[in-house]
XYZ file of N, CA and C in Angstrom:
603
model
N 43.144 1.566 -32.274
C 44.532 1.399 -31.443
C 45.344 2.502 -31.827
N 46.009 3.176 -30.849
C 46.854 4.210 -31.102
C 48.382 3.597 -31.094
N 49.152 4.313 -31.633
C 50.622 3.815 -31.538
C 51.216 3.922 -30.270
N 52.157 3.208 -30.094
C 53.024 3.240 -28.707
C 53.442 4.664 -28.440
N 54.006 5.245 -29.405
C 54.584 6.554 -29.266
C 53.607 7.645 -28.667
N 52.359 7.390 -28.943
C 51.245 8.305 -28.505
C 50.770 7.929 -27.158
N 51.248 6.803 -26.444
C 50.411 6.336 -25.342
C 51.270 6.349 -23.990
N 52.514 6.445 -24.046
C 53.375 6.248 -22.911
C 54.624 6.967 -23.040
N 55.015 7.472 -21.716
C 56.404 8.217 -21.589
C 57.300 7.263 -20.715
N 58.252 6.829 -21.298
C 59.185 5.874 -20.440
C 60.601 6.480 -20.640
N 61.435 6.350 -19.556
C 62.751 6.771 -19.577
C 63.617 5.713 -19.044
N 64.636 5.495 -19.985
C 65.819 4.566 -19.473
C 66.930 5.440 -18.876
N 67.409 4.993 -17.794
C 68.222 5.905 -17.015
C 69.166 5.026 -16.183
N 70.199 5.644 -15.671
C 71.181 5.003 -14.742
C 71.684 5.815 -13.673
N 71.964 5.367 -12.547
C 72.423 6.392 -11.373
C 73.684 6.802 -11.700
N 73.807 8.136 -11.562
C 75.235 8.898 -11.517
C 75.156 9.918 -10.337
N 76.306 9.922 -9.447
C 76.247 11.013 -8.469
C 76.461 12.371 -9.066
N 75.511 13.253 -8.435
C 75.660 14.648 -8.794
C 75.636 15.475 -7.437
N 75.876 16.656 -7.553
C 75.734 17.576 -6.466
C 74.386 17.762 -5.873
N 73.948 17.040 -4.855
C 72.627 17.106 -4.357
C 72.724 16.944 -2.817
N 71.561 17.125 -2.057
C 71.609 16.855 -0.658
C 71.680 15.458 -0.492
N 72.214 14.918 0.554
C 72.511 13.595 1.063
C 71.258 12.797 0.973
N 71.433 11.516 0.775
C 70.161 10.681 0.758
C 69.440 10.712 2.084
N 68.149 10.780 2.144
C 67.576 10.875 3.311
C 67.634 9.579 4.084
N 67.961 9.521 5.470
C 68.149 8.361 6.203
C 67.161 7.311 5.916
N 65.726 7.690 5.871
C 64.657 6.761 5.783
C 64.577 6.144 4.348
N 65.350 6.658 3.364
C 65.088 6.276 2.001
C 66.214 5.233 1.680
N 65.770 4.363 0.764
C 66.675 3.339 0.326
C 67.619 3.857 -0.629
N 68.682 3.071 -1.050
C 69.873 3.489 -1.931
C 69.227 3.965 -3.177
N 68.007 3.501 -3.656
C 67.459 3.892 -5.029
C 66.982 5.342 -5.031
N 67.069 5.966 -3.641
C 66.610 7.305 -3.732
C 67.865 8.323 -4.185
N 68.979 7.645 -4.274
C 70.015 8.593 -4.800
C 70.040 9.248 -6.086
N 70.627 10.515 -6.347
C 70.410 11.195 -7.483
C 70.834 10.467 -8.697
N 70.225 10.638 -9.736
C 70.442 10.051 -11.128
C 70.353 11.220 -12.243
N 70.957 10.872 -13.350
C 71.021 11.669 -14.509
C 70.272 10.917 -15.546
N 69.714 11.786 -16.425
C 69.334 11.027 -17.721
C 70.394 10.311 -18.426
N 70.172 9.113 -19.065
C 71.320 8.473 -19.686
C 71.166 7.876 -21.093
N 71.193 6.570 -21.201
C 71.598 6.115 -22.455
C 70.476 6.254 -23.451
N 69.302 6.313 -23.017
C 67.911 6.414 -24.111
C 66.793 7.266 -23.293
N 66.254 7.886 -24.058
C 65.327 8.953 -23.597
C 64.143 9.016 -24.626
N 62.947 8.641 -24.178
C 61.840 8.500 -25.005
C 60.725 9.499 -24.528
N 60.270 10.548 -25.004
C 59.360 11.497 -24.484
C 58.318 11.828 -25.514
N 57.405 10.916 -25.945
C 56.456 10.984 -26.939
C 55.248 11.990 -26.450
N 54.512 12.166 -27.416
C 53.255 13.003 -27.124
C 52.377 12.229 -26.406
N 51.509 12.927 -25.296
C 50.595 12.108 -24.728
C 49.453 11.717 -25.651
N 48.818 10.742 -25.051
C 47.713 10.184 -25.913
C 46.337 11.238 -25.785
N 45.567 11.264 -26.843
C 44.408 11.968 -26.666
C 43.473 11.556 -27.883
N 42.128 11.421 -27.521
C 41.285 10.878 -28.750
C 41.322 11.936 -29.874
N 40.920 11.566 -31.060
C 40.972 12.243 -32.195
C 40.074 13.370 -32.111
N 40.290 14.516 -32.951
C 39.565 15.587 -33.147
C 38.046 15.222 -33.502
N 37.980 14.257 -34.337
C 36.607 13.849 -34.708
C 35.799 13.329 -33.612
N 36.433 12.519 -32.741
C 35.795 12.036 -31.494
C 35.294 13.180 -30.539
N 36.102 14.220 -30.517
C 35.888 15.385 -29.635
C 34.646 16.131 -30.135
N 34.838 16.358 -31.377
C 33.548 17.046 -32.052
C 32.245 16.149 -31.972
N 32.393 14.913 -32.018
C 31.060 14.102 -31.746
C 30.564 14.162 -30.345
N 31.450 14.134 -29.370
C 30.963 14.180 -27.881
C 30.678 15.665 -27.412
N 31.421 16.639 -28.050
C 31.307 18.058 -27.526
C 31.907 18.330 -26.398
N 32.787 17.361 -25.811
C 33.496 17.402 -24.516
C 34.915 18.032 -24.546
N 35.155 19.010 -23.739
C 36.361 19.536 -23.772
C 36.682 20.076 -22.448
N 37.538 19.683 -21.638
C 37.845 20.399 -20.240
C 39.313 20.769 -20.228
N 39.552 21.686 -19.405
C 41.036 22.154 -19.145
C 41.698 21.001 -18.383
N 42.946 20.755 -18.811
C 43.812 19.736 -18.235
C 44.264 20.160 -16.847
N 44.394 19.313 -15.884
C 45.101 19.547 -14.467
C 46.556 19.436 -14.688
N 47.211 19.993 -13.791
C 48.721 19.940 -13.780
C 49.201 18.717 -13.417
N 50.516 18.291 -13.884
C 51.037 17.039 -13.503
C 51.136 16.793 -12.008
N 51.107 15.575 -11.532
C 51.374 15.341 -9.979
C 52.692 14.609 -9.934
N 53.669 15.263 -9.307
C 55.273 14.857 -9.416
C 55.309 13.788 -8.083
N 56.215 12.969 -8.211
C 56.602 12.070 -7.106
C 58.092 12.040 -6.868
N 58.512 12.591 -5.677
C 59.880 12.732 -5.378
C 60.298 12.504 -3.859
N 61.542 11.909 -3.678
C 61.947 11.832 -2.176
C 62.075 13.170 -1.739
N 62.033 13.451 -0.343
C 62.366 14.767 0.243
C 63.667 15.085 -0.166
N 63.788 16.370 -0.675
C 65.325 16.911 -0.904
C 65.781 16.666 -2.441
N 64.804 16.037 -3.133
C 65.120 15.781 -4.650
C 64.020 16.345 -5.479
N 64.295 16.539 -6.741
C 63.438 16.951 -7.829
C 63.617 16.213 -9.012
N 62.414 15.714 -9.566
C 62.420 15.178 -10.935
C 63.154 13.728 -10.798
N 63.321 13.197 -9.729
C 64.025 11.786 -9.695
C 63.020 10.751 -9.528
N 61.824 10.950 -9.058
C 60.953 9.919 -9.004
C 61.091 8.954 -7.676
N 60.042 8.084 -7.554
C 60.142 7.205 -6.349
C 59.894 5.760 -6.930
N 60.606 4.783 -6.506
C 60.423 3.401 -6.975
C 59.021 2.825 -6.626
N 58.400 2.374 -7.555
C 56.961 1.871 -7.424
C 56.921 0.756 -6.298
N 57.964 -0.039 -6.196
C 58.083 -1.086 -5.249
C 58.020 -0.292 -3.837
N 58.630 0.734 -3.575
C 58.425 1.511 -2.283
C 57.113 1.928 -1.985
N 56.510 2.525 -3.110
C 55.132 2.979 -2.920
C 54.076 2.018 -2.574
N 54.456 0.708 -3.131
C 53.460 -0.296 -2.794
C 53.606 -0.873 -1.468
N 54.918 -1.114 -0.931
C 55.146 -1.708 0.253
C 55.280 -0.836 1.460
N 55.603 0.344 1.384
C 55.815 1.245 2.552
C 54.410 1.624 3.133
N 54.239 1.906 4.396
C 53.217 2.327 5.036
C 52.977 3.855 4.709
N 51.609 4.463 4.971
C 51.343 5.752 4.715
C 52.177 6.637 5.518
N 52.443 6.100 6.850
C 53.326 6.821 7.710
C 54.881 6.958 7.266
N 55.258 5.925 6.755
C 56.505 5.862 6.422
C 56.760 6.587 4.948
N 55.876 6.592 4.022
C 55.828 7.469 2.964
C 55.834 8.949 3.370
N 55.130 9.201 4.284
C 54.932 10.664 4.650
C 56.253 11.267 5.115
N 57.158 10.473 5.630
C 58.506 10.971 6.016
C 59.465 11.078 4.691
N 59.107 10.095 3.692
C 60.126 9.976 2.696
C 59.870 10.855 1.355
N 58.308 11.180 1.193
C 58.142 11.696 -0.157
C 57.849 13.120 -0.007
N 58.258 14.023 -0.883
C 57.816 15.450 -0.797
C 56.555 15.667 -0.785
N 55.925 16.316 -0.042
C 54.373 16.828 0.294
C 53.502 15.651 0.178
N 54.061 14.412 0.888
C 53.302 13.206 0.712
C 51.881 13.373 1.176
N 51.459 14.161 2.170
C 50.100 14.403 2.645
C 49.302 15.300 1.985
N 49.980 15.834 1.018
C 49.060 16.966 0.204
C 47.899 16.396 -0.574
N 46.798 16.865 -0.354
C 45.551 16.413 -0.989
C 45.607 16.858 -2.499
N 46.131 16.170 -3.350
C 46.621 16.736 -4.775
C 45.607 17.192 -5.603
N 44.348 16.526 -5.444
C 43.193 16.809 -6.303
C 42.107 17.608 -5.506
N 42.333 18.023 -4.433
C 41.227 18.620 -3.488
C 40.708 19.852 -4.153
N 41.416 20.642 -4.844
C 41.088 21.850 -5.512
C 40.204 21.671 -6.746
N 40.049 20.425 -7.084
C 39.189 20.186 -8.266
C 37.745 19.641 -7.869
N 37.028 19.336 -8.830
C 35.744 18.696 -8.542
C 35.672 17.250 -8.886
N 36.980 16.769 -9.207
C 37.000 15.330 -9.658
C 36.689 14.424 -8.605
N 35.927 13.417 -8.928
C 35.526 12.432 -7.762
C 36.266 10.955 -8.139
N 36.691 10.747 -9.341
C 37.533 9.730 -9.818
C 38.237 10.042 -11.134
N 39.209 9.307 -11.451
C 40.020 9.464 -12.726
C 40.267 8.143 -13.392
N 40.642 8.102 -14.478
C 40.922 6.808 -15.328
C 42.428 6.657 -15.403
N 42.995 5.779 -14.860
C 44.517 5.569 -15.079
C 44.574 4.678 -16.282
N 45.354 5.190 -17.280
C 45.431 4.373 -18.556
C 46.984 4.003 -18.677
N 47.156 2.542 -18.621
C 48.272 1.867 -18.834
C 48.437 1.292 -20.185
N 49.641 1.680 -20.904
C 50.058 0.869 -22.132
C 51.442 0.948 -22.081
N 52.042 -0.244 -22.433
C 53.405 -0.543 -22.423
C 54.032 -0.963 -23.767
N 55.121 -0.483 -24.346
C 55.617 -0.822 -25.513
C 55.770 -2.274 -25.711
N 55.178 -2.908 -26.757
C 55.287 -4.243 -27.085
C 54.036 -4.934 -26.394
N 53.362 -4.369 -25.480
C 52.166 -5.068 -24.929
C 50.900 -4.348 -25.204
N 50.606 -3.694 -26.311
C 49.582 -2.920 -26.670
C 48.298 -3.644 -26.478
N 48.274 -4.968 -26.715
C 47.202 -5.755 -26.430
C 46.737 -5.917 -25.138
N 47.376 -5.574 -24.142
C 47.173 -5.629 -22.758
C 46.790 -4.109 -22.200
N 46.407 -3.271 -23.013
C 46.166 -1.850 -22.819
C 45.111 -1.921 -21.605
N 45.382 -1.159 -20.628
C 44.479 -1.194 -19.342
C 44.158 0.117 -18.953
N 42.821 0.335 -18.583
C 42.319 1.533 -17.953
C 41.656 1.201 -16.632
N 42.089 1.733 -15.628
C 41.528 1.490 -14.267
C 40.985 2.768 -13.650
N 39.896 2.671 -12.822
C 39.264 3.780 -12.139
C 39.859 3.829 -10.865
N 40.224 5.051 -10.531
C 40.723 5.435 -9.235
C 39.788 6.359 -8.462
N 39.321 6.082 -7.394
C 38.348 6.810 -6.593
C 39.174 7.930 -5.884
N 38.882 9.090 -5.961
C 39.645 10.358 -5.622
C 39.223 10.865 -4.113
N 37.868 10.733 -4.035
C 37.388 11.239 -2.667
C 36.325 10.283 -2.010
N 36.703 8.964 -2.121
C 35.799 7.992 -1.457
C 35.831 8.156 -0.002
N 37.202 8.284 0.655
C 37.341 8.386 2.103
C 37.997 9.888 2.316
N 37.569 10.768 1.672
C 38.160 12.014 1.839
C 39.291 12.229 0.677
N 39.596 13.499 0.368
C 40.532 13.765 -0.807
C 41.740 12.845 -0.546
N 42.134 12.304 -1.810
C 43.215 11.447 -1.755
C 44.588 12.267 -1.607
N 45.677 11.704 -0.990
C 46.850 12.367 -0.813
C 47.875 11.958 -1.957
N 49.061 12.729 -2.086
C 50.073 12.427 -3.071
C 50.525 10.943 -2.821
N 50.806 10.455 -1.531
C 51.348 9.299 -1.332
C 50.362 8.165 -1.465
N 49.056 8.321 -1.212
C 47.925 7.347 -1.474
C 47.837 7.140 -3.026
N 47.808 8.199 -3.736
C 47.668 8.178 -5.098
C 48.837 7.329 -5.793
N 50.068 7.659 -5.264
C 51.292 7.070 -5.884
C 51.127 5.463 -5.501
N 50.715 5.165 -4.319
C 50.576 3.569 -4.037
C 49.548 3.068 -4.974
N 48.472 3.751 -5.201
C 47.474 2.849 -5.990
C 47.910 2.906 -7.430
N 48.706 3.928 -7.988
C 49.089 3.820 -9.405
C 50.119 2.634 -9.456
N 50.896 2.602 -8.388
C 51.995 1.550 -8.496
C 51.486 0.095 -8.235
N 50.322 0.124 -7.540
C 49.593 -1.355 -7.355
C 49.081 -1.724 -8.717
N 48.465 -0.754 -9.398
C 47.954 -1.044 -10.797
C 48.999 -1.476 -11.754
N 50.193 -0.837 -11.659
C 51.264 -1.235 -12.478
C 51.802 -2.649 -12.180
N 51.738 -3.021 -10.766
C 52.090 -4.218 -10.467
C 51.155 -5.365 -11.054
N 49.733 -5.073 -11.027
C 48.872 -5.916 -11.715
C 49.136 -6.098 -13.132
N 49.371 -4.947 -13.729
C 49.613 -5.046 -15.173
C 50.757 -5.942 -15.498
N 51.933 -5.954 -14.751
C 52.963 -6.673 -14.964
C 52.643 -8.203 -14.702
N 51.816 -8.546 -13.807
C 51.324 -9.945 -13.641
C 50.709 -10.423 -14.814
N 49.783 -9.648 -15.352
C 49.062 -10.015 -16.749
C 50.177 -10.218 -17.882
N 51.100 -9.349 -17.956
C 52.078 -9.194 -18.845
C 52.940 -10.510 -18.951
N 53.172 -11.200 -17.840
C 54.198 -12.370 -17.620
C 53.800 -13.499 -18.735
N 52.629 -13.563 -19.107
C 52.156 -14.731 -20.172
C 52.323 -14.236 -21.554
N 52.761 -12.932 -21.742
C 52.622 -12.298 -23.131
C 54.112 -12.211 -23.611
N 54.381 -12.230 -24.901
C 55.589 -11.816 -25.414
C 55.632 -10.336 -25.920
N 56.644 -9.604 -25.651
C 56.669 -8.299 -26.159
C 57.518 -8.032 -27.457
N 57.142 -7.119 -28.211
C 57.833 -6.834 -29.498
C 57.792 -5.308 -29.471
N 59.072 -4.632 -29.443
C 60.408 -5.176 -29.352
C 60.708 -5.831 -27.931
N 61.741 -6.699 -27.953
C 62.163 -7.323 -26.826
C 62.782 -6.501 -25.751
N 63.029 -5.261 -26.168
C 63.789 -4.340 -25.204
C 62.943 -4.045 -24.083
N 61.612 -4.025 -24.409
C 60.615 -3.560 -23.150
C 60.022 -4.873 -22.476
N 60.513 -6.072 -22.576
C 60.062 -7.324 -22.207
C 60.206 -7.499 -20.702
N 59.017 -7.778 -20.070
C 58.921 -8.059 -18.642
C 59.368 -9.565 -18.377
N 60.352 -9.731 -17.637
C 60.802 -11.201 -17.460
C 61.950 -11.034 -16.268
N 62.267 -12.303 -15.566
C 63.207 -12.228 -14.695
C 64.675 -11.754 -15.000
N 64.796 -11.927 -16.274
C 66.074 -11.461 -16.963
C 65.947 -10.059 -17.615
N 64.719 -9.487 -17.639
C 64.493 -8.320 -18.289
C 64.019 -7.159 -17.274
N 63.006 -6.426 -17.694
C 62.536 -5.374 -16.777
C 61.623 -5.986 -15.684
N 61.831 -5.719 -14.502
C 61.066 -6.050 -13.471
C 60.464 -5.113 -12.755
N 59.410 -5.456 -11.817
C 58.605 -4.311 -11.075
C 59.677 -3.521 -10.365
N 60.638 -4.073 -9.776
C 61.622 -3.196 -8.837
C 62.343 -2.242 -9.672
N 62.374 -2.260 -10.932
C 63.070 -1.372 -11.902
C 62.295 -0.042 -12.221
N 61.011 -0.063 -11.819
C 60.037 0.899 -12.303
C 60.025 2.130 -11.438
N 60.099 3.127 -11.786
C 60.131 4.470 -10.895
C 59.114 5.494 -11.403
N 58.152 5.877 -10.513
C 57.172 6.770 -10.777
C 57.646 8.028 -10.747
N 57.639 8.903 -11.868
C 58.140 10.289 -11.945
C 56.993 11.172 -11.660
N 55.753 10.897 -12.429
C 54.626 11.900 -12.343
C 53.534 11.066 -12.773
N 52.246 11.821 -12.650
C 51.188 11.387 -13.225
C 50.478 12.609 -13.905
N 50.299 12.344 -15.276
C 49.748 13.458 -16.057
C 48.378 13.146 -16.599
N 47.483 14.361 -16.549
C 46.169 14.488 -17.166
C 46.422 14.744 -18.589
N 46.010 13.602 -19.470
C 46.229 13.841 -20.881
C 44.953 14.042 -21.635
N 43.812 13.840 -20.995
C 42.478 14.265 -21.666
C 41.344 13.845 -20.608
N 40.527 14.786 -20.526
C 39.187 14.754 -19.707
C 39.683 14.145 -18.382
N 39.193 13.078 -17.957
C 39.684 12.630 -16.655
C 40.724 11.346 -16.830
N 41.256 11.277 -18.042
C 42.252 10.285 -18.316
C 43.738 10.729 -17.884
N 44.365 9.877 -16.982
C 45.571 10.088 -16.714
C 46.724 8.994 -17.013
N 47.896 9.432 -17.180
C 48.849 8.374 -17.614
C 50.227 8.693 -16.824
N 50.888 7.620 -16.355
C 52.080 7.781 -15.600
C 53.309 7.962 -16.409
N 54.219 8.778 -15.975
C 55.669 9.079 -16.706
C 56.526 7.960 -15.796
N 57.098 6.929 -16.426
C 57.792 6.048 -15.816
C 59.279 5.918 -16.272
N 60.165 5.773 -15.173
C 61.730 5.660 -15.560
C 61.824 4.231 -15.199
N 62.853 3.579 -16.058
C 63.208 2.247 -15.764
C 64.774 2.413 -15.282
N 64.930 1.975 -14.050
C 66.447 2.057 -13.451
C 66.763 0.568 -13.173
N 67.823 0.130 -13.901
C 68.301 -1.199 -13.692
C 69.416 -1.364 -12.669
N 69.761 -0.134 -11.921
C 70.739 -0.302 -10.999
C 70.266 -0.802 -9.633
């Protein structure tokens, strides 16, 4: 088991108006610009130990991060609830380069999405995402699948207690509607992890 700080990037933030383009008409209020705020955690991404890599002899170049943003914004992210519930057509008009086939330039056919949340290490989850089952996956499709997997993870977490309680999923704590998908990062081989912001506004 690896420590929490090696497994997840989570950002606590609150909305603050800054000088940016106006909110897209098709986007909800949660698309408004925000600034980093009260707490910021940016740990190192998880990777197997050097001993494991020597034993397997496997080492591949990592792919660049895949960002998720509303049109007209940068590094703001998109609420996972929107990615889960909006149609592909709606997302195409809301998200920057929504229809871009983000992994079409690679030979990847599937990736492993690794989810681990502070206080819920016992629920560590790795899910396979098919990248080219029905043609190369788009940014919007990938964001929707990642968000759906986080929604399932939260369902499992409801029956568990978190330590520390700051990261507890509950009606009075962190809820799915608070999760913002910033990007998806390739941390090792075909393993990817999400950068997630928590927005309580």
